[in-house]
CSV table of C-alpha atoms and ligand atoms in Angstrom, one decimal:
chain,number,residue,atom,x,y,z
R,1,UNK,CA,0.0,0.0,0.0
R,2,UNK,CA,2.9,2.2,-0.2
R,3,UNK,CA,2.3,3.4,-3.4
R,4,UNK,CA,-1.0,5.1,-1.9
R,5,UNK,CA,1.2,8.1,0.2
R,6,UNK,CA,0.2,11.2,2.4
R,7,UNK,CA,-0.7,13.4,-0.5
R,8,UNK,CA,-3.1,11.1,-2.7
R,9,UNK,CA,-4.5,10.3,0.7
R,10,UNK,CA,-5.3,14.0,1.7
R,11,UNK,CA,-6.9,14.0,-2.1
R,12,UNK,CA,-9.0,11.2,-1.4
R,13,UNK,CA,-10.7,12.9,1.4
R,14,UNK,CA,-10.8,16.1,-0.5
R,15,UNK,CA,-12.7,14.9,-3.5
R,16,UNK,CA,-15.1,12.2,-1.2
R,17,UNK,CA,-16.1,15.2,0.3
R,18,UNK,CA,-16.3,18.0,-2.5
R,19,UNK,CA,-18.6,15.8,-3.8
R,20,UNK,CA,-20.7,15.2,-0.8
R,21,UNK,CA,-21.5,18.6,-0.5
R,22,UNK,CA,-22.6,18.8,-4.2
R,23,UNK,CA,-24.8,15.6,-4.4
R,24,UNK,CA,-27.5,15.2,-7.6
R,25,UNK,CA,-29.9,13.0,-8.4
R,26,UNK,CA,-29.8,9.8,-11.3
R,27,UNK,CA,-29.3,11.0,-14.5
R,28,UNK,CA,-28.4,14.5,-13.2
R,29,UNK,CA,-25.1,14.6,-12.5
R,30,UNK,CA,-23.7,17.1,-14.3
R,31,UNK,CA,-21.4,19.1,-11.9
R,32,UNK,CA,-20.3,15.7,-11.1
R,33,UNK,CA,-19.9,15.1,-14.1
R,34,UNK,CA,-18.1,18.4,-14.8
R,35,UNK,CA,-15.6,17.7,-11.2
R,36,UNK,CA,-14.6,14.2,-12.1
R,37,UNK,CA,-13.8,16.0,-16.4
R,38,UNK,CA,-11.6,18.6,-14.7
R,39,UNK,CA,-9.6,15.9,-12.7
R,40,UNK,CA,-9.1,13.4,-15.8
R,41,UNK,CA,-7.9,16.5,-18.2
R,42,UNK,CA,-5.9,17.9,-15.6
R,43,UNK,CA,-4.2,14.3,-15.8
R,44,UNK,CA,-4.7,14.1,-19.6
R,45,UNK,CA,-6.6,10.5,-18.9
R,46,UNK,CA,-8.9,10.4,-22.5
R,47,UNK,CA,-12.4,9.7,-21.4
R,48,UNK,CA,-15.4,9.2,-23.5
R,49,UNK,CA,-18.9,10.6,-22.2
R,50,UNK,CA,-21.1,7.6,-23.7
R,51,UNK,CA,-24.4,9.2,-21.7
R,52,UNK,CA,-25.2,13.1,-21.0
R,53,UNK,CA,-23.8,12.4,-17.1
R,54,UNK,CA,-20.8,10.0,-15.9
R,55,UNK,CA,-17.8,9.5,-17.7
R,56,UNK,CA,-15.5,6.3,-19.3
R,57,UNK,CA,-11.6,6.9,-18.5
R,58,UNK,CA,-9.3,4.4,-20.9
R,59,UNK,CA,-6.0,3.6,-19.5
R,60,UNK,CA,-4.4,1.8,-22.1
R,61,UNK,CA,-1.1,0.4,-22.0
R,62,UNK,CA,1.9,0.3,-24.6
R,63,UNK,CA,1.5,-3.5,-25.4
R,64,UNK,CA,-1.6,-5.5,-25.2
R,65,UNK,CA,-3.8,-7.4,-23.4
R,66,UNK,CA,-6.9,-7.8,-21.6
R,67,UNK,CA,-9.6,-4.7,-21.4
R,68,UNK,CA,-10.4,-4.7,-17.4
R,69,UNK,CA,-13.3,-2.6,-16.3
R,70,UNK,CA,-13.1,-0.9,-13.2
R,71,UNK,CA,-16.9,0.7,-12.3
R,72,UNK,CA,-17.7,3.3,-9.6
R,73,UNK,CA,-21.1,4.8,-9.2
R,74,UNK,CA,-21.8,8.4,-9.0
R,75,UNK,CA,-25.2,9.5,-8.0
R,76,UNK,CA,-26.8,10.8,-4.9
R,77,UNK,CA,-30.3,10.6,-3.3
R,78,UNK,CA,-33.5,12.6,-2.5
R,79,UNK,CA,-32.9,12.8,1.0
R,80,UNK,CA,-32.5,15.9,3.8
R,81,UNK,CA,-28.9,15.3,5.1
R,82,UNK,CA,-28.9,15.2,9.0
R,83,UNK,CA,-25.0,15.0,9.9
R,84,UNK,CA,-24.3,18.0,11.8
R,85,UNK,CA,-20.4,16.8,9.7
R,86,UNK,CA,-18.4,20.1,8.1
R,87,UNK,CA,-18.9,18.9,4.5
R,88,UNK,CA,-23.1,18.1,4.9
R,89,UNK,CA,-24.5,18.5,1.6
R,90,UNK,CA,-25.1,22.3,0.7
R,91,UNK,CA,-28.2,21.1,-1.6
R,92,UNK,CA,-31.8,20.3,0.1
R,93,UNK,CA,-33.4,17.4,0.1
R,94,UNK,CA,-29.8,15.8,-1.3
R,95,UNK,CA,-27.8,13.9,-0.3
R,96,UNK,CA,-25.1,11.0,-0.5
R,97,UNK,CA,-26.2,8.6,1.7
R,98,UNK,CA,-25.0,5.8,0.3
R,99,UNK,CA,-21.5,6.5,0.0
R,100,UNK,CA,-21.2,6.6,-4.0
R,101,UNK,CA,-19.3,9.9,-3.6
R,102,UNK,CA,-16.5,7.1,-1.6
R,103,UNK,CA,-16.8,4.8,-4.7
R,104,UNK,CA,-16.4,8.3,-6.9
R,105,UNK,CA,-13.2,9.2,-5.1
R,106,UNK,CA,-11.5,6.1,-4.9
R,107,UNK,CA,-11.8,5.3,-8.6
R,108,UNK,CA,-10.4,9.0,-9.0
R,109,UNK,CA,-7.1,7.7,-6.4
R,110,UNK,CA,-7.2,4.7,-9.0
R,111,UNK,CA,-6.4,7.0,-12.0
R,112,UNK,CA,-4.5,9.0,-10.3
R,113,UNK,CA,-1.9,6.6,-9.4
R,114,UNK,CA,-2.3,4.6,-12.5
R,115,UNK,CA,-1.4,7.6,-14.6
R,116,UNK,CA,2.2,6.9,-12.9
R,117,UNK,CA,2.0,3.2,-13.9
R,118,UNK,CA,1.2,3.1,-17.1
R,119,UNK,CA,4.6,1.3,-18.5
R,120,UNK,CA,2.6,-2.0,-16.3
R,121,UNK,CA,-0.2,-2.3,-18.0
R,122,UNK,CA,-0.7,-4.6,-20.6
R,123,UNK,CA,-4.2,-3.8,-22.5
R,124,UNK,CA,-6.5,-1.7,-21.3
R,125,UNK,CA,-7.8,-0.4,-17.7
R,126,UNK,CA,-11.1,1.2,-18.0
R,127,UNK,CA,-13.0,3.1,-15.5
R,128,UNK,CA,-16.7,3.8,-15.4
R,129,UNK,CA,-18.0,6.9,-13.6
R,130,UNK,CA,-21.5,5.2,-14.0
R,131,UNK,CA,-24.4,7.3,-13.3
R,132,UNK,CA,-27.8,6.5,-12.0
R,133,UNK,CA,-27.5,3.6,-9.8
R,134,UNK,CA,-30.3,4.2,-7.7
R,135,UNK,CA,-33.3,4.4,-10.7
R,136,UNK,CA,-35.1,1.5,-12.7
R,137,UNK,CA,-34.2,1.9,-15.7
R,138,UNK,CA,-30.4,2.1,-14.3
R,139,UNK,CA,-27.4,3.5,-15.4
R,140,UNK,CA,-25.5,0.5,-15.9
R,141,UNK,CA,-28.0,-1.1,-18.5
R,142,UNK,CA,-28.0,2.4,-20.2
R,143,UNK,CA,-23.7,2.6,-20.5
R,144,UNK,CA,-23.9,-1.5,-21.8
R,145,UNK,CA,-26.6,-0.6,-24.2
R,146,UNK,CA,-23.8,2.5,-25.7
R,147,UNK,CA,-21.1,-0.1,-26.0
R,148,UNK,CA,-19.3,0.9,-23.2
R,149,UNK,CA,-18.3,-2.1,-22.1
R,150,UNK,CA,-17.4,-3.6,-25.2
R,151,UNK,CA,-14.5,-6.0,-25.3
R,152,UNK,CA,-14.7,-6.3,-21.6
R,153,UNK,CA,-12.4,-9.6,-19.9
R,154,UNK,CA,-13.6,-8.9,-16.2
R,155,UNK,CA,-15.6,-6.2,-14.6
R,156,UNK,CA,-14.7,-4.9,-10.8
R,157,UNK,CA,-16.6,-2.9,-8.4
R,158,UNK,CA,-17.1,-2.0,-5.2
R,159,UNK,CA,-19.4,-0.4,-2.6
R,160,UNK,CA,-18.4,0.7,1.0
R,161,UNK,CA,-20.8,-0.2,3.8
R,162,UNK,CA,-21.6,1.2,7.3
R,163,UNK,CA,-22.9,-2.6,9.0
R,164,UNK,CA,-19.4,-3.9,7.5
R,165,UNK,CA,-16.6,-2.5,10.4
R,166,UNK,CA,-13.6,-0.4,8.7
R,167,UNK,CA,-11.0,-2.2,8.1
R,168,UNK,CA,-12.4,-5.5,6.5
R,169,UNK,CA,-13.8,-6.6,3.0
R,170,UNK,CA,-16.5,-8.8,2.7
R,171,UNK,CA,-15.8,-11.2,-0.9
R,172,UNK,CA,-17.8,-14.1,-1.4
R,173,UNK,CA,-18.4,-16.2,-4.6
R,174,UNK,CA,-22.1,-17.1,-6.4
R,175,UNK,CA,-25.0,-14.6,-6.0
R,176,UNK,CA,-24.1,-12.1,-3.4
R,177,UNK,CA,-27.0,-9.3,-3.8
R,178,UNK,CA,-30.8,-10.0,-4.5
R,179,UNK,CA,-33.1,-9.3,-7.9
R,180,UNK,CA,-35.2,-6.1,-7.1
R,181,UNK,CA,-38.2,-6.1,-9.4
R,182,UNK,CA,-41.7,-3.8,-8.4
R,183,UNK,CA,-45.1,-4.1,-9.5
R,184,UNK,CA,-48.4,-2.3,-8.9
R,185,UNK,CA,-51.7,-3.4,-9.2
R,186,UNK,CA,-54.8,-1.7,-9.8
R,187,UNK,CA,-58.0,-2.9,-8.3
R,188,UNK,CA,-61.1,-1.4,-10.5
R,189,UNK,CA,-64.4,-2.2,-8.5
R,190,UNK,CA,-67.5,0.2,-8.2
R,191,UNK,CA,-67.5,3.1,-5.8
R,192,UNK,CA,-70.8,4.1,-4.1
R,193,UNK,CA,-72.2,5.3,-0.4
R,194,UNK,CA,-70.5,3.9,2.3
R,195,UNK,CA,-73.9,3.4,3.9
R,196,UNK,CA,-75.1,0.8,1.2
R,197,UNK,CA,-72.4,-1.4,0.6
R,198,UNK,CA,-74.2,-4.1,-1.4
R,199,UNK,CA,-74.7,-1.2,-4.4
R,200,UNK,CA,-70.8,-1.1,-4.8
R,201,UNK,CA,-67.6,-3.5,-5.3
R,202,UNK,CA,-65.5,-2.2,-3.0
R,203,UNK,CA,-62.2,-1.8,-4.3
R,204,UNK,CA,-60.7,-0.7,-0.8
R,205,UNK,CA,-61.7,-4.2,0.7
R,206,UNK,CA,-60.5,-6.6,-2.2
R,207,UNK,CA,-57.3,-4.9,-2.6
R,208,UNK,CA,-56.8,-5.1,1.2
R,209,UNK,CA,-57.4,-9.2,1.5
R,210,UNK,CA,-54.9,-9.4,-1.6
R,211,UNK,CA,-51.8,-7.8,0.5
R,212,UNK,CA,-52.6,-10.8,2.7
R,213,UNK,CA,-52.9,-13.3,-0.3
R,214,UNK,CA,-50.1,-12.2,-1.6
R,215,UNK,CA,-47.4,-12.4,1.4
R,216,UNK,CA,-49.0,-16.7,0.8
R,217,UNK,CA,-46.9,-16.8,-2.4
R,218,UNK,CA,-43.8,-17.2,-0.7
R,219,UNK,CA,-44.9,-19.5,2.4
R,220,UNK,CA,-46.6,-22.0,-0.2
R,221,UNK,CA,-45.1,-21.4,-3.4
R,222,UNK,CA,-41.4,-21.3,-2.9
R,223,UNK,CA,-39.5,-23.2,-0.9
R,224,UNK,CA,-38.0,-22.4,2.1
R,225,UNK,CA,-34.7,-22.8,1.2
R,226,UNK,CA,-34.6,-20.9,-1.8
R,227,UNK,CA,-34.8,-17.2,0.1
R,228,UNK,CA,-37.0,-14.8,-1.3
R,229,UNK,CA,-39.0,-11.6,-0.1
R,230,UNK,CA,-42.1,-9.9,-1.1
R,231,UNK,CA,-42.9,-6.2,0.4
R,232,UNK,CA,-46.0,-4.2,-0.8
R,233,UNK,CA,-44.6,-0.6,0.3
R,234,UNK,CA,-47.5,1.6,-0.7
R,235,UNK,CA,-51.8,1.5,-1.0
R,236,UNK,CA,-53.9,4.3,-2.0
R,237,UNK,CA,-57.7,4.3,-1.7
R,238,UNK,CA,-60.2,6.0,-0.7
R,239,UNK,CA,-61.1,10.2,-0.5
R,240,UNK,CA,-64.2,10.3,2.4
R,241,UNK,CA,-65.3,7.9,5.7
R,242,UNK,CA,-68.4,7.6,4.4
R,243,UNK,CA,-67.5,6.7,0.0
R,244,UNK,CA,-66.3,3.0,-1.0
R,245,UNK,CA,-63.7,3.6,-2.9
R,246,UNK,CA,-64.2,2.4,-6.4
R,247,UNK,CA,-60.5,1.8,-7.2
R,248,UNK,CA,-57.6,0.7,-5.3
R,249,UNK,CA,-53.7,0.6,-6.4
R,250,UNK,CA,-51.0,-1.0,-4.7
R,251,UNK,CA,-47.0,-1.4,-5.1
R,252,UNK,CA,-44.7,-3.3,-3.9
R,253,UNK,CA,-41.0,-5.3,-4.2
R,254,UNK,CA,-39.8,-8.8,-5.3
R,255,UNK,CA,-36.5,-10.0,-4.3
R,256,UNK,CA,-34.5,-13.5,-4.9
R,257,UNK,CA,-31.2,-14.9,-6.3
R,258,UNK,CA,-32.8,-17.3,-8.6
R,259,UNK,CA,-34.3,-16.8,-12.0
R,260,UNK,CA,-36.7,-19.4,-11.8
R,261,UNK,CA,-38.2,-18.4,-8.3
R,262,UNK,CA,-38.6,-14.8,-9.7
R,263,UNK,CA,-40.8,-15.8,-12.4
R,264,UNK,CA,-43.0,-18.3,-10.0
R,265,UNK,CA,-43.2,-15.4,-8.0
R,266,UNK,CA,-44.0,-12.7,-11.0
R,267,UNK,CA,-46.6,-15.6,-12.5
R,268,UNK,CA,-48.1,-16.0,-8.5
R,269,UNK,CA,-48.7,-12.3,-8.6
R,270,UNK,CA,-50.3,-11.8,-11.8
R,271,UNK,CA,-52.9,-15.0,-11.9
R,272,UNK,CA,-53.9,-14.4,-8.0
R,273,UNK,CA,-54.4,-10.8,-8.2
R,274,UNK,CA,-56.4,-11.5,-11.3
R,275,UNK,CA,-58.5,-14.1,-9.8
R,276,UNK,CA,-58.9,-12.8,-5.9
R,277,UNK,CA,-60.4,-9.3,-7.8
R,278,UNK,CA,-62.9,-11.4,-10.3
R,279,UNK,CA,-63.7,-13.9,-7.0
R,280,UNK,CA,-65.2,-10.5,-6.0
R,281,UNK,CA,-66.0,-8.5,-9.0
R,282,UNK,CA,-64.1,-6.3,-9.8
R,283,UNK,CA,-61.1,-6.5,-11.9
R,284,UNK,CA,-57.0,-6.0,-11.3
R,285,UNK,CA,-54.4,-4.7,-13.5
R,286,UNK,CA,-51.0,-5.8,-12.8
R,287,UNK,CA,-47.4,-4.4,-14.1
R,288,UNK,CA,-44.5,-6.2,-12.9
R,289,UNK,CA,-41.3,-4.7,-13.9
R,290,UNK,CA,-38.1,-6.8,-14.4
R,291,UNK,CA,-35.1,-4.2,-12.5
R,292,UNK,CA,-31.8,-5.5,-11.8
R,293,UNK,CA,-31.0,-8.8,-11.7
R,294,UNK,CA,-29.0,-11.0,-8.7
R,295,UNK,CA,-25.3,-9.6,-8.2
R,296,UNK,CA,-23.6,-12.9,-9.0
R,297,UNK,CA,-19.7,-13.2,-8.1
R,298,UNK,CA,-18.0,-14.9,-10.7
R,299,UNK,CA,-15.9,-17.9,-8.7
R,300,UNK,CA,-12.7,-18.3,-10.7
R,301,UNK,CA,-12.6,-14.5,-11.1
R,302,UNK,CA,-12.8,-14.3,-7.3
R,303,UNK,CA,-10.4,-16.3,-6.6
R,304,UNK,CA,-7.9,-14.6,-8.3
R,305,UNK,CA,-9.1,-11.3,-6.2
R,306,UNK,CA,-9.0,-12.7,-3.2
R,307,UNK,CA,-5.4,-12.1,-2.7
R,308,UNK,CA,-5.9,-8.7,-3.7
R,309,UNK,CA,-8.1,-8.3,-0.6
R,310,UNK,CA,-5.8,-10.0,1.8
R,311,UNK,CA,-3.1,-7.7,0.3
R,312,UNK,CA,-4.4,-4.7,1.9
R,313,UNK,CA,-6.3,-5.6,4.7
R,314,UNK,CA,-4.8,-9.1,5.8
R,315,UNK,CA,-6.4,-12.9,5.4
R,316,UNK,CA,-8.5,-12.3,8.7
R,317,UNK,CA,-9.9,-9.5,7.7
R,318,UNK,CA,-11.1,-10.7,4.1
R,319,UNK,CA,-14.6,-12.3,5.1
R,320,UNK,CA,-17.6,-14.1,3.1
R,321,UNK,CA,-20.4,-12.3,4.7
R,322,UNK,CA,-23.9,-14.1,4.1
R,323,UNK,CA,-25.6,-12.3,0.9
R,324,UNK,CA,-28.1,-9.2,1.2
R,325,UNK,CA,-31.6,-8.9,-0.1
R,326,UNK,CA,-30.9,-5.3,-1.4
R,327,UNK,CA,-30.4,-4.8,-4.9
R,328,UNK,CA,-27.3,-3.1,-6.7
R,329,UNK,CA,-27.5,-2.4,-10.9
R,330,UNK,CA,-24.1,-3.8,-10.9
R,331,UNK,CA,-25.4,-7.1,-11.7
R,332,UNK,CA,-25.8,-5.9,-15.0
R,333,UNK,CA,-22.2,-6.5,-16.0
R,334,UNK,CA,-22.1,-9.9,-14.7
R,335,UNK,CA,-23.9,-10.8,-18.1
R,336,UNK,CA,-21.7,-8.9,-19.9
R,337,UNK,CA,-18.0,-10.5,-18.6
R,338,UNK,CA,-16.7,-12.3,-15.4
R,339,UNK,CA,-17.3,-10.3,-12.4
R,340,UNK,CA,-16.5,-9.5,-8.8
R,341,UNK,CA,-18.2,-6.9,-6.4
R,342,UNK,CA,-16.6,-6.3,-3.1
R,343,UNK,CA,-18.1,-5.0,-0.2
R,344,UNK,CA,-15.9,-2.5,1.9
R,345,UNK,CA,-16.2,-1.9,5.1
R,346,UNK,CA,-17.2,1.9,6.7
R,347,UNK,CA,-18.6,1.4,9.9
R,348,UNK,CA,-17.3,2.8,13.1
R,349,UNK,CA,-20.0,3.7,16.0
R,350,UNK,CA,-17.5,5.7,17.9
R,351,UNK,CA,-17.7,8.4,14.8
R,352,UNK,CA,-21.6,7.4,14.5
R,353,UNK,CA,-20.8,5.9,11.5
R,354,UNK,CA,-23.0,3.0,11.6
R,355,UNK,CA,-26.4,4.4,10.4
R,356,UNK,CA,-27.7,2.4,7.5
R,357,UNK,CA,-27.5,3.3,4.0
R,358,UNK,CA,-30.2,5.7,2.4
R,359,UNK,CA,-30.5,7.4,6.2
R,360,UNK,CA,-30.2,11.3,6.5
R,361,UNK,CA,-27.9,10.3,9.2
R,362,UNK,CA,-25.8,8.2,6.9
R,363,UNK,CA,-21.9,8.3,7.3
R,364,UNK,CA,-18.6,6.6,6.7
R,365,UNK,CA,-15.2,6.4,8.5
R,366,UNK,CA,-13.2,8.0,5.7
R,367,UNK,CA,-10.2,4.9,6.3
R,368,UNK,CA,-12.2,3.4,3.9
R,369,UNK,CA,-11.2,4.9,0.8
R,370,UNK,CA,-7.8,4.1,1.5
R,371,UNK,CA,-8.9,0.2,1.7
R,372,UNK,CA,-10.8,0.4,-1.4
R,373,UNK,CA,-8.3,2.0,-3.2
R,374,UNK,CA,-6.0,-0.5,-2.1
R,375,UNK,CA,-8.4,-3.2,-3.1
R,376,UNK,CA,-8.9,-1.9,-6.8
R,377,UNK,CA,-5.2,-1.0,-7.2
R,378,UNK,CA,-4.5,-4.8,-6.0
R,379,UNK,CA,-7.1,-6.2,-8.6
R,380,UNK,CA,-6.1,-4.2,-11.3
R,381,UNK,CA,-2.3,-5.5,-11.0
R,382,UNK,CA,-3.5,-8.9,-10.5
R,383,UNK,CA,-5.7,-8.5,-14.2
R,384,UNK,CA,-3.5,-6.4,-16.4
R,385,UNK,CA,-0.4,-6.5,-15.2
R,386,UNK,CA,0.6,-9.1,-17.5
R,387,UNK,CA,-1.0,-10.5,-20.6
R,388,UNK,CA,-2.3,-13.4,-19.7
R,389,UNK,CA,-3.5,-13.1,-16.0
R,390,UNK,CA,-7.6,-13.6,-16.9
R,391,UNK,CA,-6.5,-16.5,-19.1
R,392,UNK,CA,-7.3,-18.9,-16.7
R,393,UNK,CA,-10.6,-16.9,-16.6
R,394,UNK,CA,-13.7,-18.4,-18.1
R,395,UNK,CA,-15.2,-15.7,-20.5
R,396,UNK,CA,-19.1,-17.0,-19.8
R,397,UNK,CA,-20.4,-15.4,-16.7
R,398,UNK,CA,-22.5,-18.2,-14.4
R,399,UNK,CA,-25.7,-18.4,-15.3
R,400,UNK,CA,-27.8,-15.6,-12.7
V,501,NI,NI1,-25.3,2.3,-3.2
């Protein structure tokens, strides 16, 4: 980690938190866009700008050899920062609270020190300033769709997190991060005077005895050791005490690491919603919406990164934590090449940093840039630092 000294590490901090005082939303990150432009030309990094925000930096080496993608994300979040911390977001109602101005930062310490090693790459290192994680449709399936990733061998990323102590990275093989799909459904019955029931359908009370059906697709449908979890996370109905409502609309979430269970589950939705709302009369609409798929590690490709982990933080330290049900659009490029995601750890309660992610009180202990950097740096020698290093590397990624 020598490589990483005093200076770069000041920078780090400097640019983690230049950008948390300016955080934008998906698709909006222009000044972003513009702060991360003025570092790579100050460097003379060439970058391509494949969507309106983000940026693609090519690091390409004098002989060649594998193209290895390196992907930060670079979007904040709708949500009133409430860190009382000396860089707090200077915007209202934004914020980054989930540490993708850490991610932003690290993969600028990346280029930065890569600038100076450039005689040690063979091929090409390319790093994604990926915009719009936190949106369906995503970022990621909107930079694969521009060709972005074209040509890619392996695809690295990683995301810092504050229920993971500083000082530890969690790697782990196979699916590591859940599906996250969302439907609604619309209940259409017949509205009419809450005093005379029998003239109506009441949309209000079908839709209501559905949550319940629904939460049965899981408990009877899927087994119980495939995991799996369904959330309905809004329902509207209703204007007056005394009107039955005449429609109903309800939304909710679908998560799983298996393909096969996400369909059942999509298929469970659509024919019982269908037939609870004609059991009663009325009728139900339903729109499920594919998002992003399982984050699936890819095992060889791990396994040649797990050294790079140990390298900076030591064997103890590198741990297979159990997988989460939150969803991440990084999952995307495990279709399009091998792939590893690493989990980083922030947390430190003595700072308060241990508030979860997407929480107004949301921080990070700032030690872990320097770990991911370290991590990145590591994988990136361990890819492209000769010509063959991924040829051991089966190009299909597993199956999701
Ligand atoms: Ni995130």
């Amino acid at each position: 980690m020598s490589v990483i000294d005093d200076r770069l590490l000041e920078n780090l901090r400097r640019w983690r938190r230049d950008l948390h005082r300016r955080p934008e939303l998906s698709f909006e990150e222009h000044e972003t866009t513009a702060y991360i432009r003025r570092q790579l030309d100050e460097w003379d990094v060439p970058y391509s700008r494949p969507l309106p925000t983000g940026a693609v930096a090519h690091l390409r080496g004098r002989r060649p050899g594998p193209v290895v993608v390196v992907r930060c994300d670079i979007d904040g979040l709708p949500i009133q920062e409430e860190t009382k911390c000396e860089f707090a977001s200077m915007v209202p109602d934004r914020m980054h609270a989930c540490g993708h101005d850490a991610h932003t930062a690290v993969a600028l310490g990346l280029i930065a020190l890569l600038t100076g090693l450039r005689d040690q790459i063979y091929g090409e290192v390319r790093v994604l300033f990926q915009p719009a994680e936190e949106t369906l449709p995503s970022g990621a399936e909107a930079l694969i769709k521009t060709g972005a990733l074209d040509g890619a061998r392996a695809v690295v990323g990683l995301h810092v997190l504050s229920d993971l102590d500083v000082g530890a990275i969690s790697l782990r093989d196979g699916p590591i991060m859940a599906s996250d799909d969302r439907f609604t459904v619309h209940v259409q019955g017949a509205g009419g005077h809450g005093a005379h029931p029998h003239q109506t359908v009441d949309a209000l009370l079908i839709a209501s005895t559905l949550v319940g059906e629904l939460h049965t697709l899981l408990g009877r449908r899927i087994s119980a050791l495939q995991p799996a979890v369904l959330s309905i996370g809004t329902f509207h109905a209703g204007t007056a005490y005394n009107i039955i409502p005449g429609s109903a609309d309800l939304s909710g979430t679908v998560r799983t690491f298996d393909e096969d269970v996400r369909v059942r589950i999509r298929d469970g939705i659509l024919a019982l919603s269908t037939h609870h709302a004609r059991a009663h009369g009325a009728e139900a609409k339903v729109e499920y919406v594919y998002g992003t798929p399982p984050v699936v590690n890819h095992p060889p490709l791990v396994e040649l990164l797990r050294p790079a982990a140990e390298a900076v933080v030591g064997p103890a330290h590198v741990l297979r934590r159990p997988p989460r049900m939150g969803g991440e659009d990084f999952a995307f490029y495990g279709r399009v090449a091998p792939s590893v995601f690493a989990h980083v750890g922030a947390r430190n309660p003595a700072i308060g940093a241990d508030f979860p992610h997407h929480h107004p009180r949301f921080s990070i202990d700032e030690r872990c840039l320097e770990i991911g950097l370290g991590f990145l740096l590591e994988a990136v020698r361990r890819c492209s630092w000769t010509p063959d290093a991924l040829a051991s590397i089966p190009r299909a990624a597993p199956p999701a």
